[in-house]
CSV table of C-alpha atoms in Angstrom, one decimal:
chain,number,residue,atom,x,y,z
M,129,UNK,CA,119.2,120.5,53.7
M,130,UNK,CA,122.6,120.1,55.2
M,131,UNK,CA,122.5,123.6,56.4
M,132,UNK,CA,118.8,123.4,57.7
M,133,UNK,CA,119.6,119.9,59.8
M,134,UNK,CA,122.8,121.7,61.5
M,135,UNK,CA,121.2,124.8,62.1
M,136,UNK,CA,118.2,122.8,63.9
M,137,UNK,CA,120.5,121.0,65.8
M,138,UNK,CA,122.5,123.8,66.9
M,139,UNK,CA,118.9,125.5,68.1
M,140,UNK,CA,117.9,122.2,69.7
M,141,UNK,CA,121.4,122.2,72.0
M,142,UNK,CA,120.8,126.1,72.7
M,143,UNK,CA,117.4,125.6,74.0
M,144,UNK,CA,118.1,122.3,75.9
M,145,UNK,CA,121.3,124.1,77.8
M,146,UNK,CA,118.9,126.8,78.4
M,147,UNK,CA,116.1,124.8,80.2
M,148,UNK,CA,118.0,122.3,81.8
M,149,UNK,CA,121.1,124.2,82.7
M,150,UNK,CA,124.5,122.9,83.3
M,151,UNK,CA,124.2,122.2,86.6
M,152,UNK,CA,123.3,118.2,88.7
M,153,UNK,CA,123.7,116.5,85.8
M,154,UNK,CA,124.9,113.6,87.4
M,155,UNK,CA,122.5,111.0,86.8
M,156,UNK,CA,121.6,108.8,89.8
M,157,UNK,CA,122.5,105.0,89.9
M,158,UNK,CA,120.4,103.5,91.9
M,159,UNK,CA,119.6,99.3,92.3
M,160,UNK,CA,117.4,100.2,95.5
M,161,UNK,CA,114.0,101.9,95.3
M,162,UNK,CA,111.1,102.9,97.2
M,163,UNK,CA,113.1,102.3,100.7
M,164,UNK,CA,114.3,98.7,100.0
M,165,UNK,CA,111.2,97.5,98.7
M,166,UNK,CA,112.3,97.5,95.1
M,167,UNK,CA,115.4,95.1,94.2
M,168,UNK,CA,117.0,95.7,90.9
M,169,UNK,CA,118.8,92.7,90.3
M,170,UNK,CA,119.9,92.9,86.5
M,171,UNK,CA,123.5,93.6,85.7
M,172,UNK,CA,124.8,96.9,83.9
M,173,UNK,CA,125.2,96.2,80.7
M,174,UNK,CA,129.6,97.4,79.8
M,175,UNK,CA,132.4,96.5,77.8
M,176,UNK,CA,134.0,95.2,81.1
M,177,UNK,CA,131.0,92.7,81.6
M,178,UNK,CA,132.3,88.8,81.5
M,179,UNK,CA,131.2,86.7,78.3
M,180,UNK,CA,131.5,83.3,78.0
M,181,UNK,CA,134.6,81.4,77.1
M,182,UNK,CA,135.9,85.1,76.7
M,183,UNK,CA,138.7,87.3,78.2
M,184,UNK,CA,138.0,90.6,76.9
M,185,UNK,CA,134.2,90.5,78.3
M,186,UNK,CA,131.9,91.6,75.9
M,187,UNK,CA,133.7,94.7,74.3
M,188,UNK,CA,132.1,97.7,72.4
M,189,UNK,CA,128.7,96.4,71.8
M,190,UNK,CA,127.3,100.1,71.4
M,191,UNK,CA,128.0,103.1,69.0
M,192,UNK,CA,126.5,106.4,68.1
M,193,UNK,CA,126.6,106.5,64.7
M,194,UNK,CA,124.2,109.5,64.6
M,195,UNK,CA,125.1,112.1,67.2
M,196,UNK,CA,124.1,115.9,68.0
M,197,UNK,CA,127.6,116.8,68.8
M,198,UNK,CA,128.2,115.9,64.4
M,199,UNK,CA,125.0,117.5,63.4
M,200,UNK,CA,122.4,115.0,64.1
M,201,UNK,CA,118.9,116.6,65.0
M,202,UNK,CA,118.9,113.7,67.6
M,203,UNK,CA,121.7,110.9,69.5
M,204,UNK,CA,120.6,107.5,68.1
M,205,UNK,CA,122.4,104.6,69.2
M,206,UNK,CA,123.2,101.1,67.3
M,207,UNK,CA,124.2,98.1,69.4
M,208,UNK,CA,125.3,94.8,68.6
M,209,UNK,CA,125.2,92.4,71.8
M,210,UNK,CA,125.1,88.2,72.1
M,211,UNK,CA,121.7,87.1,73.6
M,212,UNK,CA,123.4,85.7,76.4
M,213,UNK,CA,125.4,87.5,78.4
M,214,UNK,CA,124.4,89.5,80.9
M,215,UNK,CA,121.3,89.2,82.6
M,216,UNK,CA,119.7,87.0,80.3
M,217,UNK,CA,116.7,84.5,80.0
M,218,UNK,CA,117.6,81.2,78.0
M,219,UNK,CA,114.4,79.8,75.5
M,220,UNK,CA,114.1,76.2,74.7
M,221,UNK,CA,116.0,76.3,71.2
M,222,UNK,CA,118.7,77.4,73.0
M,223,UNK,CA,119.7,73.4,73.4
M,224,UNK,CA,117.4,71.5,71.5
M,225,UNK,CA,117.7,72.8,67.5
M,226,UNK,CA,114.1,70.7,66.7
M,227,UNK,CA,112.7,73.6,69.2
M,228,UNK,CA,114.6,76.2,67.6
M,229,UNK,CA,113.5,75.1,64.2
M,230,UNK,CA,109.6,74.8,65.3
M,231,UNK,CA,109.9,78.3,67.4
M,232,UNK,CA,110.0,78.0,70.4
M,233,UNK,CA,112.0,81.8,70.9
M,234,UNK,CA,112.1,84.0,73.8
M,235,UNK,CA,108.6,85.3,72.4
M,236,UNK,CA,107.0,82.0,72.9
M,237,UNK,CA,107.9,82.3,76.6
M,238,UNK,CA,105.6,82.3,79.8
M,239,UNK,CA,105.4,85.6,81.2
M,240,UNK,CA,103.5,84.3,84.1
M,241,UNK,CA,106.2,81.8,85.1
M,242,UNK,CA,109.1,85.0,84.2
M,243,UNK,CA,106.7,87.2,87.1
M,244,UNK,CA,105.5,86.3,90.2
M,245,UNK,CA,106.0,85.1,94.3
M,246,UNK,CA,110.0,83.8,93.9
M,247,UNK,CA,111.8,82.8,96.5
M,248,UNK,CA,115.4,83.8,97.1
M,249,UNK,CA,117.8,80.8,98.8
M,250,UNK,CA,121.5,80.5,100.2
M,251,UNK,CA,123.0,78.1,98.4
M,252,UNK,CA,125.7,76.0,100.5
M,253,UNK,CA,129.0,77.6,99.8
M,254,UNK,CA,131.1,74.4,99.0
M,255,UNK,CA,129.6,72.8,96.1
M,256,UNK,CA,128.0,72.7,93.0
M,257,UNK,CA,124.2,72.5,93.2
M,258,UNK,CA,124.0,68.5,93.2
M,259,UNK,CA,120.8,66.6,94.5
M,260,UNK,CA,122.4,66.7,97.8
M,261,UNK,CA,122.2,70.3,97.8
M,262,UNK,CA,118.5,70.4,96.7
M,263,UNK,CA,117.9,68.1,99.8
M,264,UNK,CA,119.7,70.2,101.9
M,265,UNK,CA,117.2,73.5,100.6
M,266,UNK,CA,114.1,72.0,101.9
M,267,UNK,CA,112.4,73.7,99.4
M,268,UNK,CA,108.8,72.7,99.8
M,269,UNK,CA,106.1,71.7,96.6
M,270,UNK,CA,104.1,74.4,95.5
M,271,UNK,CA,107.0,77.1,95.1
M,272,UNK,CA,106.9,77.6,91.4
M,273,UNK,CA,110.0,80.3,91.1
M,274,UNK,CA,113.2,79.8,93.2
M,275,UNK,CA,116.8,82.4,92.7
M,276,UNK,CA,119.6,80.8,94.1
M,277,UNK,CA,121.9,82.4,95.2
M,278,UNK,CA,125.8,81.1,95.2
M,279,UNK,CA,129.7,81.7,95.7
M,280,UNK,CA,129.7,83.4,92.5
M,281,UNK,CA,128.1,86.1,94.1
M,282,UNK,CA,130.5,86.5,97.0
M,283,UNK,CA,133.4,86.1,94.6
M,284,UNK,CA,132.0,88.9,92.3
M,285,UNK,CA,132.1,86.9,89.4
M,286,UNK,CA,129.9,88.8,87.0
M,287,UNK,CA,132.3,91.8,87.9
M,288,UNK,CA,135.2,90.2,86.7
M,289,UNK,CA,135.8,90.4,82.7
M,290,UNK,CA,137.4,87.4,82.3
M,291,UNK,CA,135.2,84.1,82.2
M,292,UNK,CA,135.6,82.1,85.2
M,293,UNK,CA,134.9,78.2,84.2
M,294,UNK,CA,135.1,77.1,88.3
M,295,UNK,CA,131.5,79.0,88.6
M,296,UNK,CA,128.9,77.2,90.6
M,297,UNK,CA,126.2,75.4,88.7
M,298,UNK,CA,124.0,72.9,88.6
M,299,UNK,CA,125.4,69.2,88.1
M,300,UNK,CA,123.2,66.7,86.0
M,301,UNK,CA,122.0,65.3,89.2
M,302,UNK,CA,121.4,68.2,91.0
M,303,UNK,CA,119.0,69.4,88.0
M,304,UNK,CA,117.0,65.9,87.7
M,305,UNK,CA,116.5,66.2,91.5
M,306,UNK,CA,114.8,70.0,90.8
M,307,UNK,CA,112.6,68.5,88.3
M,308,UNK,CA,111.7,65.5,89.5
M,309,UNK,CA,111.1,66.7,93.2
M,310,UNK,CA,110.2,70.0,93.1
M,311,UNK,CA,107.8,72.3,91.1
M,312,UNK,CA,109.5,75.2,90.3
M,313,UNK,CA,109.2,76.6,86.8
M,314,UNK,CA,111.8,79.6,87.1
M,315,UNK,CA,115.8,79.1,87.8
M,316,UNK,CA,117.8,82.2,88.9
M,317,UNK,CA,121.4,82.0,89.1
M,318,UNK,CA,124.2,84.2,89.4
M,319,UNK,CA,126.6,83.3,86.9
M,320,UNK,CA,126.2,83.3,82.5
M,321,UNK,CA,125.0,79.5,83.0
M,322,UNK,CA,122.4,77.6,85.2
M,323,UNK,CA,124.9,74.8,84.5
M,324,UNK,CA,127.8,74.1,85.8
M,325,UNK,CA,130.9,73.9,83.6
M,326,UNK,CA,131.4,70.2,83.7
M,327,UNK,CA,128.0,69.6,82.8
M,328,UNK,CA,127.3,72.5,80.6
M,329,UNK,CA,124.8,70.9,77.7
M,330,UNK,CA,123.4,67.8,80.2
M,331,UNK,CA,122.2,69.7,82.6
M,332,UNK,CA,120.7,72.8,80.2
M,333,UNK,CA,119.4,69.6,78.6
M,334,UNK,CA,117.4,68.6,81.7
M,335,UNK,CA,116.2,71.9,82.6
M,336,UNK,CA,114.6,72.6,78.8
M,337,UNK,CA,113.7,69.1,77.1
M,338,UNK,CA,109.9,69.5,78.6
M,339,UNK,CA,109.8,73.2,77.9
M,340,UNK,CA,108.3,73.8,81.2
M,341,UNK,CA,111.5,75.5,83.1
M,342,UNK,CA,112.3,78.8,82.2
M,343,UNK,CA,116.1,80.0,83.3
M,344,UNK,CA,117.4,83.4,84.0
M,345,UNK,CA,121.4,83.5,84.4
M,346,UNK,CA,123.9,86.6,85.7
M,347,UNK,CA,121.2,87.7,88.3
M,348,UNK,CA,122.6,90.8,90.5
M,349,UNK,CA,121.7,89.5,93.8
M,350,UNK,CA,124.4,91.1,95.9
M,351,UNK,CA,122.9,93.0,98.9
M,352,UNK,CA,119.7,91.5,98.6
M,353,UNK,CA,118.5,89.4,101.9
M,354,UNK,CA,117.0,86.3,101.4
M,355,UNK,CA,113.5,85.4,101.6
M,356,UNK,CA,110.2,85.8,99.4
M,357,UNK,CA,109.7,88.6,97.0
M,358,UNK,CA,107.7,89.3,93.8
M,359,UNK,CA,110.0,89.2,90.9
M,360,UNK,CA,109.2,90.4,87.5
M,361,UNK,CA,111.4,89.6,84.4
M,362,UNK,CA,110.7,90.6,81.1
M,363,UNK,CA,112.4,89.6,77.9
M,364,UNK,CA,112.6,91.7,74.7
M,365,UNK,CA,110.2,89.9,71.7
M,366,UNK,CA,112.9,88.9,69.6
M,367,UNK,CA,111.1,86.5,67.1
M,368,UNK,CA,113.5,83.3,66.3
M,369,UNK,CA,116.2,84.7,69.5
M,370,UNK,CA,116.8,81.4,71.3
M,371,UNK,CA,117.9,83.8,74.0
M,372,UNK,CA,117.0,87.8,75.4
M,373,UNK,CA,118.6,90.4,77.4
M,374,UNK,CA,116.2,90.5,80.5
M,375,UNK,CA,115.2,93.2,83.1
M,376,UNK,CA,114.3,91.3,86.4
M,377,UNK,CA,113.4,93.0,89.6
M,378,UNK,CA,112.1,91.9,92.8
M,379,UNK,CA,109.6,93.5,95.0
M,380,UNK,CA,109.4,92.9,98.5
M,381,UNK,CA,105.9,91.4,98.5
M,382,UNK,CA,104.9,92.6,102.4
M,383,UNK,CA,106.2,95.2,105.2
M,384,UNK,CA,104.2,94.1,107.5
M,385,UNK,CA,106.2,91.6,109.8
M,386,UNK,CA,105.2,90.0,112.7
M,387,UNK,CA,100.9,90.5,112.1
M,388,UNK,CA,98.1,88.6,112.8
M,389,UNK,CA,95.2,88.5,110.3
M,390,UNK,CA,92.0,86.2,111.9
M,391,UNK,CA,89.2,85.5,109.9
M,392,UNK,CA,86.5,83.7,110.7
M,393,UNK,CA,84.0,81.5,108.9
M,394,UNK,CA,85.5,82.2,105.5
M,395,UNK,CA,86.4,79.4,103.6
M,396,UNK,CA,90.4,79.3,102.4
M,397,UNK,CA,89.3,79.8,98.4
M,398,UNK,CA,87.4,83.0,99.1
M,399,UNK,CA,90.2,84.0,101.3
M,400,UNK,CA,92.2,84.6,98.0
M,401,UNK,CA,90.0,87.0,97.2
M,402,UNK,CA,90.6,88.9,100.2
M,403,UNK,CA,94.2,88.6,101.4
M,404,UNK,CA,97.0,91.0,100.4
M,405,UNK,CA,99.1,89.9,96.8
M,406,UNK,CA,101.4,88.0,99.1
M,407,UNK,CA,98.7,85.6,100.4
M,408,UNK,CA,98.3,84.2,97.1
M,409,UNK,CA,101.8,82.6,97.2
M,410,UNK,CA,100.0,80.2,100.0
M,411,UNK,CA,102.4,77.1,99.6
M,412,UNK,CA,98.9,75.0,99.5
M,413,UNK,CA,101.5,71.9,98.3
M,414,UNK,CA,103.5,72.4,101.2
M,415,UNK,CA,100.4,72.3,103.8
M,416,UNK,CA,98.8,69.3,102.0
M,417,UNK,CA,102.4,67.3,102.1
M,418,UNK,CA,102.2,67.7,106.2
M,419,UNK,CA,98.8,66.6,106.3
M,420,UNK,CA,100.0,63.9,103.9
M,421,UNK,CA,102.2,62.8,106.4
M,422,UNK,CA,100.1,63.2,109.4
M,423,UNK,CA,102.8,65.1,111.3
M,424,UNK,CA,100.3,67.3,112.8
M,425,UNK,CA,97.9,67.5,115.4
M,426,UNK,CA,94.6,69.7,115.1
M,427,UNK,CA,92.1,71.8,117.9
M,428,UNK,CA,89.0,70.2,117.1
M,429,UNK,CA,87.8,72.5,119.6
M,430,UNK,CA,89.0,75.8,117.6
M,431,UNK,CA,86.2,77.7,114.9
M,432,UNK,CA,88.3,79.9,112.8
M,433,UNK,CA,90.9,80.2,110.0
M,434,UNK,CA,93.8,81.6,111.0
M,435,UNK,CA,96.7,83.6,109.0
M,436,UNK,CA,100.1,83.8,110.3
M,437,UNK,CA,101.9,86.5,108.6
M,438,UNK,CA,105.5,85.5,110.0
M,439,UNK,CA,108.2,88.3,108.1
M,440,UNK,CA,107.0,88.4,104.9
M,441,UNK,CA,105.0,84.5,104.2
M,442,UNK,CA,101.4,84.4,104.9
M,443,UNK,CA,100.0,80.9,105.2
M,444,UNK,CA,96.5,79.8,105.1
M,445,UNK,CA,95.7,76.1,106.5
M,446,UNK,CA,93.5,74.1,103.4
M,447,UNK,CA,93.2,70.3,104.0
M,448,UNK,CA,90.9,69.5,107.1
M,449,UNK,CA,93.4,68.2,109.6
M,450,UNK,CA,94.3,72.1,109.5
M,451,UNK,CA,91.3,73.4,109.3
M,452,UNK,CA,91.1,74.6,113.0
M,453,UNK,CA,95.1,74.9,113.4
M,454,UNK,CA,98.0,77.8,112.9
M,455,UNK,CA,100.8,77.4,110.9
M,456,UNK,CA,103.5,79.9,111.6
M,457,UNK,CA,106.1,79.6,109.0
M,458,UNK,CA,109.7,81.0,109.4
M,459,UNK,CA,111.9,81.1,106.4
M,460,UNK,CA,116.1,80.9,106.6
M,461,UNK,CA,118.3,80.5,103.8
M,462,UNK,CA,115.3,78.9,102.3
M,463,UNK,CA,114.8,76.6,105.0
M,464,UNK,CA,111.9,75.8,106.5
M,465,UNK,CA,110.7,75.5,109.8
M,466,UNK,CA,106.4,74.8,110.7
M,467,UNK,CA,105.1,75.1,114.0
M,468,UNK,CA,101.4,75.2,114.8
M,469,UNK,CA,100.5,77.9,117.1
M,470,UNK,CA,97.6,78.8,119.2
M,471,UNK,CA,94.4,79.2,117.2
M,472,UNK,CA,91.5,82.1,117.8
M,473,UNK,CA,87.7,81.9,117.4
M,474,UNK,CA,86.6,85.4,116.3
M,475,UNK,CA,83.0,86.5,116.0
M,476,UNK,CA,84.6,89.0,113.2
M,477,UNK,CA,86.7,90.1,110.8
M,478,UNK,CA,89.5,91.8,112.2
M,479,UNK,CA,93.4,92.8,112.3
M,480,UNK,CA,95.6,93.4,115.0
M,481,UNK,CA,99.2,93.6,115.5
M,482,UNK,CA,101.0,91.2,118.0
């Protein structure tokens, strides 16, 4: 049998050498596809990679224990790796052991919260993420998924194998701000911990006690500009894992900047159904809270809905004090800035570029 399983595999090799040749096999690396539209922003999984409280990284967390070159018919790999390092998504037994013990795993997680619009920000460069720093974001209700992105990233952190404890994170403050002002459901930082090192377990503690917030830490967001983007992350099913390797990329969600879309006599719900994936993102929440705070004026003389697509963010107006108005929407480091434009009465549906 010995004999039959070598001779096999010595066939196998013969015939592989023989259709794919020797030559280009160098195979590509790439974290940019489909001409910067794709974003891969999960870390490469090596020895070299930082762990926690460690200062050898991660180490050998993959063998070959059957292998072609000793006779194998086949390379099969075994690996051994913590749930969280790397890119990795943290469940809500992570913190809380009455979670863990009733189940709630990485297999009990969202995967609509884990995929969908994010947005990616600039976090200020001198500090933790405290409530101050939320302020300071402007980040508007209705955005459900938010990356930030920190110093860690400029200081290469997650390319360094020994564990860095002055990362930026968020403080206990800056995390009951998030959840008591905002309603995202997805966290993406840049380091092993949403949390800062001072407040490892309070503010983890914050972020999962509701098991509403999902949080993906060591996100590879070097390189990538900051704006809106469709991110998809999925998690292995590892029943009773309190944590998961994750793959997370980000898709640009429009290349068409600077467009107008008018449409007239079509009310802003049906428009869902009409509008490109990107005009489902809407920020609704963030065009009630202006009405809310009557810091806008309407054309009462204007019959049409208008879409600004400004960069990548198309808005559509919803309460009636918009009804007849623009909203042009710029985004900046997360910031935002609304200005109502002119508004257009159209007898039909149509697109033009400005």
């Amino acid at each position: 049998m010995k004999y039959q399983a070598a001779v096999l595999s010595l066939v196998v090799a013969i015939y592989t050498s023989a259709v794919i040749g020797d030559d280009n096999l160098i195979p590509p690396r790439r974290e940019v596809y489909n001409n910067g539209k794709i974003f891969d922003i999960t870390h490469r999984y090596q020895p070299d990679m930082p762990a926690f409280e460690s200062s050898d990284g991660i180490g050998q967390f993959l063998w070959l224990p059957k292998s072609m070159k000793n006779g194998s018919i086949a390379n099969n790999s075994e690996m051994k790796l913590p749930t969280h390092t790397g890119t990795h998504v943290d469940a809500p037994g992570h913190v809380f052991d009455h979670y863990f013990d009733a189940g709630f795993d990485v297999d009990s997680l969202d995967l609509h919260i884990l995929n969908g619009p994010a947005l990616l920000v600039d976090v200020p460069r001198d500090s933790n993420i405290t409530a101050e720093v939320m302020k300071s974001l402007n980040i508007p209700r209705g955005i459900t998924r938010v990356l930030f992105r920190t110093l860690n990233t400029d200081r290469r952190l997650m390319f360094q194998k020994e564990f860095d404890s002055s990362y930026v994170g968020f403080t206990v403050d800056g995390a009951k701000w998030l959840v008591e002002n905002t309603d995202i459901k997805l966290i993406g930082v840049d380091y092993l911990s949403v949390a800062s090192y001072d407040y490892l377990i309070p503010s983890h503690l914050v972020f999962l006690k509701d098991r509403e917030i999902i949080l993906v830490e060591s996100l590879k967001l070097d390189d990538v500009p900051a704006g809106l983007y469709s991110v998809h992350c999925l998690p292995l099913r590892l029943a009773g894992a309190e944590g998961s390797p994750i793959r997370c990329i980000e898709a640009v969600l429009s290349q068409m900047p600077q467009e107008e879309w008018i449409i007239n006599d079509v009310e802003p719900n049906k428009l869902l159904q009409w509008c490109p994936y990107g005009v489902r993102y809407l920020l609704w929440n963030f065009v009630n809270s202006v009405c809310a705070s009557k810091t806008v004026n309407s054309n009462a003389n204007s019959h049409s809905t208008y879409v600004w697509l400004c960069g990548e963010i198309p808005v559509v107006p919803k309460c009636s004090s918009l009804t007849n108005s623009a909203v042009k929407v710029h985004w900046k480091c997360g910031k935002l800035n609304v200005t109502i434009v002119r508004t257009y009465s159209v007898k039909s549906l149509k697109r033009h570029a400005q």
